[in-house]
Amino acid sequence: MKKISLKDIALLAGASPSTVSFVLNGKGKEMRISETLEKKIKDVAKKEGYHPNQVAVSLRTGQSKILGLIVESIGGHFFGALARVIEAEAEKFGYRIIYCSTENDPNKGRDMIRMLSQSQVDGYLITPVEGMENDIKELMKHRKPLVLIDGYYPEVSAPYVLVDNAAGVTRGMTHLIEKGYRKIAYVTVDMDLVQLNQREAAYIAILKKHKLPSGDKLIFKLPYNYDKQQGAEELCAFIKSHNGLDAIFFATNYLGITGLQSIRKLNLRIPDDIAVVCFDDHDIFSLYPPGIDSLQQPVEEIAITAIHLLLKQLGKNTIKMKGAGAEIKGRFVARGSS
């Protein structure tokens, strides 16, 4: 069977080979090709099973039309949703995405950057891991387009996009305080990441503002890769050791899920015995009686802003931004746990 060529697609679509090339290389809008013709060309190419030779395209254009996405865990609720939006938005501009996970291991992150570099990706979208600062600096040194997502390194001037962590915690804590809760614990992860540091600092600040009990005794930290059963047991011990504890603020959704297990083990009722608020929503929280109050991250806005920041570096100039980064406000969802 004869292999279908670009000229064959042009003949079938009733367009010139150059027009077909522009469309299939994601330059239809840039070259002002009508949406009708663009759709016709793509439909013909799909029907005939035509795929451009990526090596040839890369050699000709200097671009692979591939972007690398490195996240903490592609299976995580937040990062999975983020990846889906990024992929859909990138596709609109003719880019494909290669996914990688670091599991918060800087060595694995370093390997992923090396692998993506060998794959000649045009740009990088990376969720920062503690210990990868020099790797990001190296990419910037070689003028590689990149955007950090869900965090940043204070000493590295790379573009970034994340939720407004301080505003989110302040909103959730204010809700608890206005409801009359006074002894509020904070459960977080023992990692030195800017987003976690911002959340913890906001928790401490709001307690001091309202002259409520604060300090390390009310803050409980679990290691990132904690065993779920052991973590739940340790959290049970923490709750039991604090008489009069009337609310808990969880810094992440997976900590919140562990917390619900601990609260159930202790036969405590939510919110009658203890109130719960969690940073970052999860499907479980809307199903778990009576519904868990949470700070929803604006996943779609974060993803779209990140991909457009990267496209801007690649010469697409799709948005204008002031400064190096963007912090986007989340939304507080009150369900029934406080």
C-alpha positions as semicolon CSV with decimal commas, in nm:
position;residue;x (nm);y (nm);z (nm)
1;M;0,000;0,000;0,000
2;K;0,133;0,342;-0,097
3;K;0,226;0,562;0,198
4;I;0,010;0,874;0,207
5;S;0,206;1,196;0,156
6;L;0,151;1,562;0,233
7;K;0,085;1,625;-0,137
8;D;-0,187;1,358;-0,132
9;I;-0,357;1,536;0,160
10;A;-0,332;1,867;-0,027
11;L;-0,496;1,714;-0,336
12;L;-0,778;1,553;-0,136
13;A;-0,841;1,871;0,067
14;G;-0,822;2,103;-0,232
15;A;-0,543;2,309;-0,079
16;S;-0,179;2,382;-0,154
17;P;0,093;2,166;0,006
18;S;0,224;2,472;0,194
19;T;-0,122;2,541;0,342
20;V;-0,151;2,177;0,453
21;S;0,197;2,199;0,607
22;F;0,105;2,513;0,802
23;V;-0,215;2,356;0,936
24;L;-0,059;2,024;1,037
25;N;0,230;2,203;1,207
26;G;-0,003;2,413;1,419
27;K;0,042;2,739;1,228
28;G;-0,309;2,767;1,084
29;K;-0,410;3,066;1,298
30;E;-0,073;3,233;1,257
31;M;-0,098;3,211;0,877
32;R;-0,464;3,325;0,885
33;I;-0,600;3,008;0,732
34;S;-0,978;2,986;0,769
35;E;-1,117;2,758;1,039
36;T;-1,327;2,580;0,776
37;L;-1,024;2,491;0,562
38;E;-0,817;2,405;0,869
39;K;-1,085;2,162;0,986
40;K;-1,116;2,009;0,639
41;I;-0,741;1,948;0,616
42;K;-0,728;1,792;0,965
43;D;-1,029;1,573;0,889
44;V;-0,872;1,449;0,564
45;A;-0,538;1,382;0,736
46;K;-0,713;1,190;1,014
47;K;-0,924;0,988;0,771
48;E;-0,620;0,895;0,562
49;G;-0,406;0,820;0,868
50;Y;-0,144;1,080;0,775
51;H;0,115;1,182;1,034
52;P;0,402;1,426;0,961
53;N;0,753;1,286;0,994
54;Q;0,849;1,445;1,327
55;V;1,222;1,416;1,264
56;A;1,185;1,596;0,932
57;V;0,957;1,858;1,086
58;S;1,203;1,918;1,369
59;L;1,498;1,952;1,131
60;R;1,305;2,189;0,906
61;T;1,148;2,412;1,170
62;G;1,387;2,378;1,463
63;Q;1,089;2,273;1,675
64;S;0,965;1,931;1,781
65;K;0,615;2,063;1,870
66;I;0,647;1,859;2,191
67;L;0,638;1,997;2,546
68;G;0,756;1,818;2,858
69;L;0,535;1,812;3,168
70;I;0,706;1,704;3,491
71;V;0,473;1,679;3,792
72;E;0,484;1,532;4,141
73;S;0,252;1,243;4,056
74;I;0,046;1,204;3,741
75;G;-0,192;0,984;3,942
76;G;-0,262;1,259;4,195
77;H;-0,605;1,425;4,187
78;F;-0,473;1,779;4,135
79;F;-0,191;1,692;3,895
80;G;-0,406;1,455;3,690
81;A;-0,666;1,729;3,637
82;L;-0,390;1,980;3,561
83;A;-0,234;1,751;3,298
84;R;-0,566;1,702;3,118
85;V;-0,623;2,076;3,079
86;I;-0,262;2,141;2,974
87;E;-0,282;1,870;2,710
88;A;-0,610;2,005;2,569
89;E;-0,484;2,365;2,560
90;A;-0,147;2,271;2,407
91;E;-0,324;2,074;2,134
92;K;-0,501;2,392;2,021
93;F;-0,160;2,530;1,926
94;G;-0,031;2,212;1,765
95;Y;0,175;2,085;2,059
96;R;0,181;1,740;2,217
97;I;0,271;1,660;2,577
98;I;0,512;1,405;2,725
99;Y;0,422;1,330;3,089
100;C;0,669;1,246;3,367
101;S;0,640;1,205;3,746
102;T;0,908;1,280;4,006
103;E;0,734;1,141;4,319
104;N;0,915;1,434;4,486
105;D;1,253;1,272;4,417
106;P;1,505;1,528;4,281
107;N;1,718;1,253;4,125
108;K;1,419;1,124;3,933
109;G;1,334;1,480;3,833
110;R;1,688;1,527;3,705
111;D;1,659;1,208;3,499
112;M;1,327;1,327;3,355
113;I;1,478;1,659;3,246
114;R;1,766;1,471;3,080
115;M;1,524;1,237;2,901
116;L;1,307;1,525;2,779
117;S;1,614;1,714;2,662
118;Q;1,723;1,411;2,458
119;S;1,370;1,403;2,312
120;Q;1,430;1,765;2,202
121;V;1,117;1,907;2,362
122;D;1,052;2,273;2,288
123;G;0,974;2,369;2,647
124;Y;0,920;2,247;3,003
125;L;0,634;2,269;3,252
126;I;0,767;2,161;3,592
127;T;0,630;2,129;3,945
128;P;0,929;2,213;4,169
129;V;1,089;1,949;4,388
130;E;1,312;2,028;4,683
131;G;1,672;1,988;4,558
132;M;1,614;2,064;4,187
133;E;1,706;2,433;4,201
134;N;2,033;2,387;4,013
135;D;1,863;2,183;3,741
136;I;1,617;2,468;3,679
137;K;1,904;2,718;3,677
138;E;2,083;2,503;3,419
139;L;1,779;2,503;3,190
140;M;1,756;2,881;3,220
141;K;2,128;2,917;3,155
142;H;2,076;2,741;2,822
143;R;1,771;2,959;2,750
144;K;1,526;2,671;2,756
145;P;1,162;2,789;2,775
146;L;1,011;2,676;3,105
147;V;0,734;2,751;3,353
148;L;0,711;2,629;3,712
149;I;0,367;2,515;3,833
150;D;0,230;2,491;4,188
151;G;0,543;2,643;4,337
152;Y;0,872;2,817;4,269
153;Y;1,223;2,862;4,405
154;P;1,266;3,206;4,571
155;E;1,628;3,225;4,453
156;V;1,546;3,132;4,090
157;S;1,383;3,394;3,865
158;A;1,184;3,149;3,654
159;P;0,822;3,216;3,547
160;Y;0,570;3,039;3,770
161;V;0,197;2,987;3,825
162;L;0,032;2,872;4,146
163;V;-0,273;2,924;4,364
164;D;-0,267;3,209;4,616
165;N;-0,180;2,986;4,910
166;A;-0,185;3,254;5,180
167;A;-0,526;3,385;5,073
168;G;-0,668;3,032;5,063
169;V;-0,556;2,938;5,413
170;T;-0,664;3,276;5,549
171;R;-1,011;3,228;5,399
172;G;-1,051;2,877;5,544
173;M;-0,916;2,972;5,887
174;T;-1,133;3,283;5,902
175;H;-1,435;3,064;5,830
176;L;-1,347;2,837;6,125
177;I;-1,284;3,129;6,360
178;E;-1,610;3,300;6,263
179;K;-1,788;2,971;6,337
180;G;-1,650;2,986;6,692
181;Y;-1,362;2,735;6,674
182;R;-1,067;2,836;6,888
183;K;-0,821;2,547;6,925
184;I;-0,735;2,473;6,561
185;A;-0,459;2,225;6,470
186;Y;-0,271;2,225;6,141
187;V;-0,160;1,906;5,963
188;T;0,101;1,936;5,689
189;V;0,388;1,757;5,514
190;D;0,749;1,778;5,631
191;M;0,892;1,930;5,312
192;D;1,061;2,263;5,242
193;L;0,846;2,376;4,948
194;V;0,732;2,735;4,900
195;Q;0,362;2,647;4,867
196;L;0,363;2,450;5,193
197;N;0,564;2,720;5,370
198;Q;0,316;2,986;5,253
199;R;0,020;2,785;5,384
200;E;0,180;2,723;5,723
201;A;0,283;3,089;5,758
202;A;-0,074;3,201;5,681
203;Y;-0,211;2,960;5,945
204;I;0,023;3,100;6,211
205;A;-0,048;3,461;6,109
206;I;-0,427;3,431;6,132
207;L;-0,407;3,269;6,477
208;K;-0,181;3,549;6,602
209;K;-0,412;3,810;6,452
210;H;-0,704;3,670;6,651
211;K;-0,488;3,602;6,960
212;L;-0,566;3,230;6,952
213;P;-0,345;2,938;7,067
214;S;-0,060;2,883;6,820
215;G;0,285;2,734;6,802
216;D;0,456;2,410;6,707
217;K;0,245;2,202;6,949
218;L;-0,063;2,251;6,730
219;I;0,124;2,174;6,407
220;F;0,161;1,808;6,309
221;K;0,389;1,706;6,022
222;L;0,402;1,377;5,833
223;P;0,682;1,276;5,592
224;Y;0,586;1,295;5,223
225;N;0,603;0,921;5,158
226;Y;0,433;0,822;5,481
227;D;0,272;0,481;5,518
228;K;-0,104;0,548;5,508
229;Q;-0,193;0,318;5,799
230;Q;0,093;0,435;6,017
231;G;0,022;0,797;5,929
232;A;-0,342;0,757;6,034
233;E;-0,233;0,601;6,365
234;E;0,017;0,880;6,435
235;L;-0,249;1,137;6,360
236;C;-0,487;0,958;6,600
237;A;-0,224;0,988;6,872
238;F;-0,177;1,358;6,794
239;I;-0,551;1,429;6,818
240;K;-0,586;1,234;7,145
241;S;-0,290;1,419;7,299
242;H;-0,458;1,760;7,250
243;N;-0,753;1,797;7,485
244;G;-1,005;2,054;7,370
245;L;-0,899;2,039;7,006
246;D;-1,206;2,150;6,814
247;A;-1,089;2,184;6,452
248;I;-0,818;2,067;6,212
249;F;-0,694;2,239;5,896
250;F;-0,529;1,997;5,651
251;A;-0,265;2,141;5,416
252;T;-0,332;1,897;5,127
253;N;-0,620;1,678;5,012
254;Y;-0,432;1,350;5,065
255;L;-0,360;1,454;5,424
256;G;-0,729;1,534;5,458
257;I;-0,822;1,183;5,346
258;T;-0,581;1,035;5,603
259;G;-0,734;1,267;5,861
260;L;-1,085;1,140;5,789
261;Q;-0,961;0,785;5,853
262;S;-0,812;0,892;6,187
263;I;-1,126;1,078;6,293
264;R;-1,338;0,774;6,211
265;K;-1,104;0,545;6,412
266;L;-1,148;0,773;6,712
267;N;-1,529;0,764;6,669
268;L;-1,540;1,143;6,648
269;R;-1,830;1,308;6,470
270;I;-1,780;1,582;6,210
271;P;-1,852;1,865;6,288
272;D;-2,010;1,794;6,631
273;D;-1,687;1,672;6,792
274;I;-1,430;1,818;6,555
275;A;-1,443;2,046;6,250
276;V;-1,241;1,988;5,932
277;V;-1,122;2,216;5,652
278;C;-0,887;2,099;5,377
279;F;-0,668;2,287;5,131
280;D;-0,737;2,146;4,781
281;D;-1,062;1,969;4,702
282;H;-1,119;1,603;4,618
283;D;-1,416;1,405;4,484
284;I;-1,430;1,214;4,813
285;F;-1,499;1,536;5,006
286;S;-1,836;1,594;4,840
287;L;-1,940;1,233;4,909
288;Y;-1,813;1,192;5,266
289;P;-2,093;1,280;5,514
290;P;-2,156;1,562;5,596
291;G;-1,938;1,696;5,313
292;I;-1,589;1,836;5,376
293;D;-1,519;2,210;5,353
294;S;-1,229;2,278;5,119
295;L;-1,028;2,532;4,925
296;Q;-1,068;2,450;4,557
297;Q;-0,763;2,519;4,346
298;P;-0,844;2,690;4,012
299;V;-0,695;2,400;3,815
300;E;-0,814;2,512;3,473
301;E;-0,693;2,870;3,518
302;I;-0,355;2,755;3,652
303;A;-0,307;2,513;3,362
304;I;-0,412;2,757;3,089
305;T;-0,202;3,039;3,236
306;A;0,102;2,808;3,255
307;I;0,075;2,683;2,898
308;H;0,027;3,037;2,766
309;L;0,328;3,162;2,963
310;L;0,529;2,888;2,794
311;L;0,385;2,966;2,450
312;K;0,481;3,329;2,503
313;Q;0,843;3,221;2,546
314;L;0,809;3,012;2,229
315;G;0,702;3,323;2,036
316;K;0,325;3,274;2,042
317;N;0,264;3,591;2,252
318;T;-0,081;3,477;2,358
319;I;-0,107;3,675;2,684
320;K;0,053;3,971;2,856
321;M;0,178;3,938;3,213
322;K;0,339;4,168;3,463
323;G;0,633;4,019;3,649
324;A;0,769;3,668;3,651
325;G;0,479;3,482;3,804
326;A;0,108;3,456;3,869
327;E;-0,076;3,370;4,191
328;I;-0,441;3,283;4,127
329;K;-0,707;3,293;4,394
330;G;-0,891;2,971;4,478
331;R;-1,252;2,924;4,592
332;F;-1,373;2,824;4,936
333;V;-1,645;2,557;4,933
334;A;-1,844;2,522;5,255
335;R;-2,020;2,186;5,273
336;G;-2,089;2,082;5,629
337;S;-1,773;1,988;5,816
338;S;-1,751;2,305;6,025
